[in-house]
Amino acid sequence: MSTSSKPERSARNVDTRLFIAWAVSVIATGGSLYFSEIKGYIPCDLCWFQRIFMYPLTIVLGIAYFKDDVGIAKYVLPLSFVGGGISLYHVTIQRIFSATGNAVACGKVPCYTDYLNWFGFITIPLLALIAFIIIIVALWGIGKASKSSL
């Protein structure tokens, strides 16, 4: 039988959600560095923009997790929404426009370049989109959850 009170369970839930968001950002950052620095895949311009929004999350969410700062969500969520929007646009270019032959290059490397294609549909921009979505879901309402437990 558990003797923990509701505020304690809520605090652990918030702590777990912060950790999940931080872990996802670390994995996404590490994955992008692996693909570019070890595998030698040259990122397109949209990939760079996605990195611009993901890389700071690793540091900010790490600090927030270790300091139990739930107020960080109001700063992280806008970055995640913008980064996720860029990822969604990139997935759209890669999947829809490249199939019709109407895709345009966004730099030295075309944005529809498909370095990775697991199971016929999982690409690097899709992985970035999934990471941004997980971070958004993990942090959505985290400030309200902690305030209601006080």
PDB file of C-alpha atoms in Angstrom:
ATOM      1  CA  MET A   1       0.000   0.000   0.000  1.00  0.00           C
ATOM      2  CA  SER A   2       1.373   3.375  -0.973  1.00  0.00           C
ATOM      3  CA  THR A   3       1.498   6.043   1.681  1.00  0.00           C
ATOM      4  CA  SER A   4       2.449   8.906  -0.630  1.00  0.00           C
ATOM      5  CA  SER A   5       0.065  11.819  -0.728  1.00  0.00           C
ATOM      6  CA  LYS A   6      -1.461  13.368  -3.808  1.00  0.00           C
ATOM      7  CA  PRO A   7       0.935  16.390  -3.821  1.00  0.00           C
ATOM      8  CA  GLU A   8       3.912  14.002  -3.674  1.00  0.00           C
ATOM      9  CA  ARG A   9       2.570  11.941  -6.595  1.00  0.00           C
ATOM     10  CA  SER A  10       1.890  15.128  -8.555  1.00  0.00           C
ATOM     11  CA  ALA A  11       5.418  16.391  -7.888  1.00  0.00           C
ATOM     12  CA  ARG A  12       6.860  13.054  -9.086  1.00  0.00           C
ATOM     13  CA  ASN A  13       4.659  13.261 -12.196  1.00  0.00           C
ATOM     14  CA  VAL A  14       5.967  16.755 -12.971  1.00  0.00           C
ATOM     15  CA  ASP A  15       9.530  15.586 -12.322  1.00  0.00           C
ATOM     16  CA  THR A  16       9.029  12.635 -14.680  1.00  0.00           C
ATOM     17  CA  ARG A  17       7.581  14.855 -17.398  1.00  0.00           C
ATOM     18  CA  LEU A  18      10.531  17.265 -17.143  1.00  0.00           C
ATOM     19  CA  PHE A  19      12.934  14.330 -17.340  1.00  0.00           C
ATOM     20  CA  ILE A  20      11.184  12.866 -20.403  1.00  0.00           C
ATOM     21  CA  ALA A  21      11.303  16.226 -22.203  1.00  0.00           C
ATOM     22  CA  TRP A  22      14.986  16.638 -21.358  1.00  0.00           C
ATOM     23  CA  ALA A  23      15.864  13.051 -22.363  1.00  0.00           C
ATOM     24  CA  VAL A  24      14.082  13.434 -25.707  1.00  0.00           C
ATOM     25  CA  SER A  25      15.961  16.667 -26.434  1.00  0.00           C
ATOM     26  CA  VAL A  26      19.282  14.985 -25.564  1.00  0.00           C
ATOM     27  CA  ILE A  27      18.507  12.010 -27.819  1.00  0.00           C
ATOM     28  CA  ALA A  28      17.391  14.286 -30.680  1.00  0.00           C
ATOM     29  CA  THR A  29      20.486  16.466 -30.354  1.00  0.00           C
ATOM     30  CA  GLY A  30      22.767  13.450 -30.117  1.00  0.00           C
ATOM     31  CA  GLY A  31      21.052  11.838 -33.095  1.00  0.00           C
ATOM     32  CA  SER A  32      21.434  14.902 -35.285  1.00  0.00           C
ATOM     33  CA  LEU A  33      25.103  15.213 -34.348  1.00  0.00           C
ATOM     34  CA  TYR A  34      25.614  11.505 -35.062  1.00  0.00           C
ATOM     35  CA  PHE A  35      24.048  11.778 -38.509  1.00  0.00           C
ATOM     36  CA  SER A  36      26.060  14.854 -39.485  1.00  0.00           C
ATOM     37  CA  GLU A  37      29.405  14.336 -37.745  1.00  0.00           C
ATOM     38  CA  ILE A  38      29.804  10.555 -37.773  1.00  0.00           C
ATOM     39  CA  LYS A  39      27.694   9.383 -40.721  1.00  0.00           C
ATOM     40  CA  GLY A  40      28.659  12.466 -42.761  1.00  0.00           C
ATOM     41  CA  TYR A  41      25.136  13.474 -43.794  1.00  0.00           C
ATOM     42  CA  ILE A  42      25.110  17.139 -44.793  1.00  0.00           C
ATOM     43  CA  PRO A  43      22.083  18.887 -43.247  1.00  0.00           C
ATOM     44  CA  CYS A  44      19.847  20.989 -45.476  1.00  0.00           C
ATOM     45  CA  ASP A  45      18.783  24.503 -44.444  1.00  0.00           C
ATOM     46  CA  LEU A  46      15.539  23.319 -42.845  1.00  0.00           C
ATOM     47  CA  CYS A  47      17.496  20.762 -40.813  1.00  0.00           C
ATOM     48  CA  TRP A  48      19.665  23.595 -39.534  1.00  0.00           C
ATOM     49  CA  PHE A  49      16.593  25.573 -38.478  1.00  0.00           C
ATOM     50  CA  GLN A  50      15.237  22.538 -36.636  1.00  0.00           C
ATOM     51  CA  ARG A  51      18.586  22.214 -34.863  1.00  0.00           C
ATOM     52  CA  ILE A  52      18.462  25.884 -33.881  1.00  0.00           C
ATOM     53  CA  PHE A  53      15.240  25.185 -31.986  1.00  0.00           C
ATOM     54  CA  MET A  54      16.236  21.767 -30.554  1.00  0.00           C
ATOM     55  CA  TYR A  55      19.791  22.287 -29.314  1.00  0.00           C
ATOM     56  CA  PRO A  56      19.002  24.968 -26.707  1.00  0.00           C
ATOM     57  CA  LEU A  57      16.249  22.760 -25.297  1.00  0.00           C
ATOM     58  CA  THR A  58      18.873  20.250 -24.198  1.00  0.00           C
ATOM     59  CA  ILE A  59      20.571  22.811 -21.973  1.00  0.00           C
ATOM     60  CA  VAL A  60      17.453  24.642 -20.791  1.00  0.00           C
ATOM     61  CA  LEU A  61      15.483  21.480 -19.983  1.00  0.00           C
ATOM     62  CA  GLY A  62      18.513  19.937 -18.270  1.00  0.00           C
ATOM     63  CA  ILE A  63      18.849  22.934 -15.973  1.00  0.00           C
ATOM     64  CA  ALA A  64      15.089  22.988 -15.359  1.00  0.00           C
ATOM     65  CA  TYR A  65      15.049  19.290 -14.492  1.00  0.00           C
ATOM     66  CA  PHE A  66      17.900  19.495 -12.001  1.00  0.00           C
ATOM     67  CA  LYS A  67      16.499  22.667 -10.402  1.00  0.00           C
ATOM     68  CA  ASP A  68      12.857  21.452 -10.488  1.00  0.00           C
ATOM     69  CA  ASP A  69      11.858  24.580 -12.409  1.00  0.00           C
ATOM     70  CA  VAL A  70       8.404  23.971 -13.876  1.00  0.00           C
ATOM     71  CA  GLY A  71       8.181  27.581 -15.032  1.00  0.00           C
ATOM     72  CA  ILE A  72      10.483  26.690 -17.900  1.00  0.00           C
ATOM     73  CA  ALA A  73       7.528  25.357 -19.893  1.00  0.00           C
ATOM     74  CA  LYS A  74       6.472  28.872 -20.897  1.00  0.00           C
ATOM     75  CA  TYR A  75       9.872  29.322 -22.574  1.00  0.00           C
ATOM     76  CA  VAL A  76      10.295  25.828 -23.999  1.00  0.00           C
ATOM     77  CA  LEU A  77       6.830  25.412 -25.510  1.00  0.00           C
ATOM     78  CA  PRO A  78       7.162  28.283 -28.033  1.00  0.00           C
ATOM     79  CA  LEU A  79      10.536  26.933 -29.179  1.00  0.00           C
ATOM     80  CA  SER A  80       9.031  23.463 -29.519  1.00  0.00           C
ATOM     81  CA  PHE A  81       6.012  24.697 -31.469  1.00  0.00           C
ATOM     82  CA  VAL A  82       8.151  26.671 -33.926  1.00  0.00           C
ATOM     83  CA  GLY A  83      10.662  23.824 -34.305  1.00  0.00           C
ATOM     84  CA  GLY A  84       7.809  21.355 -34.737  1.00  0.00           C
ATOM     85  CA  GLY A  85       6.237  23.594 -37.369  1.00  0.00           C
ATOM     86  CA  ILE A  86       9.498  23.668 -39.302  1.00  0.00           C
ATOM     87  CA  SER A  87       9.739  19.882 -39.006  1.00  0.00           C
ATOM     88  CA  LEU A  88       6.163  19.471 -40.235  1.00  0.00           C
ATOM     89  CA  TYR A  89       6.909  21.722 -43.206  1.00  0.00           C
ATOM     90  CA  HIS A  90      10.053  19.722 -43.916  1.00  0.00           C
ATOM     91  CA  VAL A  91       8.177  16.403 -43.759  1.00  0.00           C
ATOM     92  CA  THR A  92       5.590  17.872 -46.129  1.00  0.00           C
ATOM     93  CA  ILE A  93       8.267  18.909 -48.615  1.00  0.00           C
ATOM     94  CA  GLN A  94       9.981  15.553 -48.324  1.00  0.00           C
ATOM     95  CA  ARG A  95       6.875  13.388 -48.635  1.00  0.00           C
ATOM     96  CA  ILE A  96       4.386  15.318 -50.746  1.00  0.00           C
ATOM     97  CA  PHE A  97       6.278  17.733 -52.962  1.00  0.00           C
ATOM     98  CA  SER A  98       9.182  15.436 -53.781  1.00  0.00           C
ATOM     99  CA  ALA A  99       6.726  12.717 -54.859  1.00  0.00           C
ATOM    100  CA  THR A 100       5.132  15.111 -57.350  1.00  0.00           C
ATOM    101  CA  GLY A 101       8.470  16.451 -58.580  1.00  0.00           C
ATOM    102  CA  ASN A 102       7.612  20.011 -57.486  1.00  0.00           C
ATOM    103  CA  ALA A 103      10.094  20.252 -54.611  1.00  0.00           C
ATOM    104  CA  VAL A 104      12.613  23.058 -54.579  1.00  0.00           C
ATOM    105  CA  ALA A 105      16.111  23.032 -53.140  1.00  0.00           C
ATOM    106  CA  CYS A 106      16.564  25.123 -50.021  1.00  0.00           C
ATOM    107  CA  GLY A 107      20.351  25.298 -50.145  1.00  0.00           C
ATOM    108  CA  LYS A 108      23.336  23.239 -51.228  1.00  0.00           C
ATOM    109  CA  VAL A 109      21.528  20.082 -50.139  1.00  0.00           C
ATOM    110  CA  PRO A 110      17.894  19.791 -51.280  1.00  0.00           C
ATOM    111  CA  CYS A 111      15.347  19.608 -48.462  1.00  0.00           C
ATOM    112  CA  TYR A 112      13.812  16.510 -49.997  1.00  0.00           C
ATOM    113  CA  THR A 113      17.079  14.555 -49.702  1.00  0.00           C
ATOM    114  CA  ASP A 114      16.274  11.293 -47.973  1.00  0.00           C
ATOM    115  CA  TYR A 115      19.376  10.112 -46.116  1.00  0.00           C
ATOM    116  CA  LEU A 116      17.380   7.889 -43.822  1.00  0.00           C
ATOM    117  CA  ASN A 117      14.265   5.920 -44.661  1.00  0.00           C
ATOM    118  CA  TRP A 118      13.401   3.348 -42.002  1.00  0.00           C
ATOM    119  CA  PHE A 119      10.348   1.182 -42.736  1.00  0.00           C
ATOM    120  CA  GLY A 120       9.664   3.256 -45.843  1.00  0.00           C
ATOM    121  CA  PHE A 121       8.426   6.353 -43.986  1.00  0.00           C
ATOM    122  CA  ILE A 122      10.632   7.283 -41.003  1.00  0.00           C
ATOM    123  CA  THR A 123      12.988  10.079 -42.057  1.00  0.00           C
ATOM    124  CA  ILE A 124      15.209  12.492 -40.130  1.00  0.00           C
ATOM    125  CA  PRO A 125      12.646  15.364 -40.291  1.00  0.00           C
ATOM    126  CA  LEU A 126       9.936  12.973 -39.063  1.00  0.00           C
ATOM    127  CA  LEU A 127      12.138  11.979 -36.127  1.00  0.00           C
ATOM    128  CA  ALA A 128      12.610  15.675 -35.301  1.00  0.00           C
ATOM    129  CA  LEU A 129       8.848  16.261 -35.518  1.00  0.00           C
ATOM    130  CA  ILE A 130       8.189  13.326 -33.174  1.00  0.00           C
ATOM    131  CA  ALA A 131      10.756  14.696 -30.709  1.00  0.00           C
ATOM    132  CA  PHE A 132       9.147  18.153 -30.714  1.00  0.00           C
ATOM    133  CA  ILE A 133       5.688  16.602 -30.248  1.00  0.00           C
ATOM    134  CA  ILE A 134       6.863  14.481 -27.297  1.00  0.00           C
ATOM    135  CA  ILE A 135       8.409  17.557 -25.653  1.00  0.00           C
ATOM    136  CA  ILE A 136       5.196  19.551 -26.185  1.00  0.00           C
ATOM    137  CA  VAL A 137       3.017  16.759 -24.762  1.00  0.00           C
ATOM    138  CA  ALA A 138       5.343  16.235 -21.783  1.00  0.00           C
ATOM    139  CA  LEU A 139       5.372  19.916 -20.866  1.00  0.00           C
ATOM    140  CA  TRP A 140       1.800  20.868 -21.744  1.00  0.00           C
ATOM    141  CA  GLY A 141       0.055  22.054 -18.578  1.00  0.00           C
ATOM    142  CA  ILE A 142       3.064  21.290 -16.369  1.00  0.00           C
ATOM    143  CA  GLY A 143       2.885  24.707 -14.690  1.00  0.00           C
ATOM    144  CA  LYS A 144      -0.814  24.291 -13.921  1.00  0.00           C
ATOM    145  CA  ALA A 145      -0.275  20.774 -12.593  1.00  0.00           C
ATOM    146  CA  SER A 146       2.350  21.972 -10.130  1.00  0.00           C
ATOM    147  CA  LYS A 147       0.285  24.972  -8.993  1.00  0.00           C
ATOM    148  CA  SER A 148      -2.807  22.834  -8.364  1.00  0.00           C
ATOM    149  CA  SER A 149      -0.797  20.448  -6.196  1.00  0.00           C
ATOM    150  CA  LEU A 150       0.273  23.230  -3.812  1.00  0.00           C
TER     151      LEU A 150
END
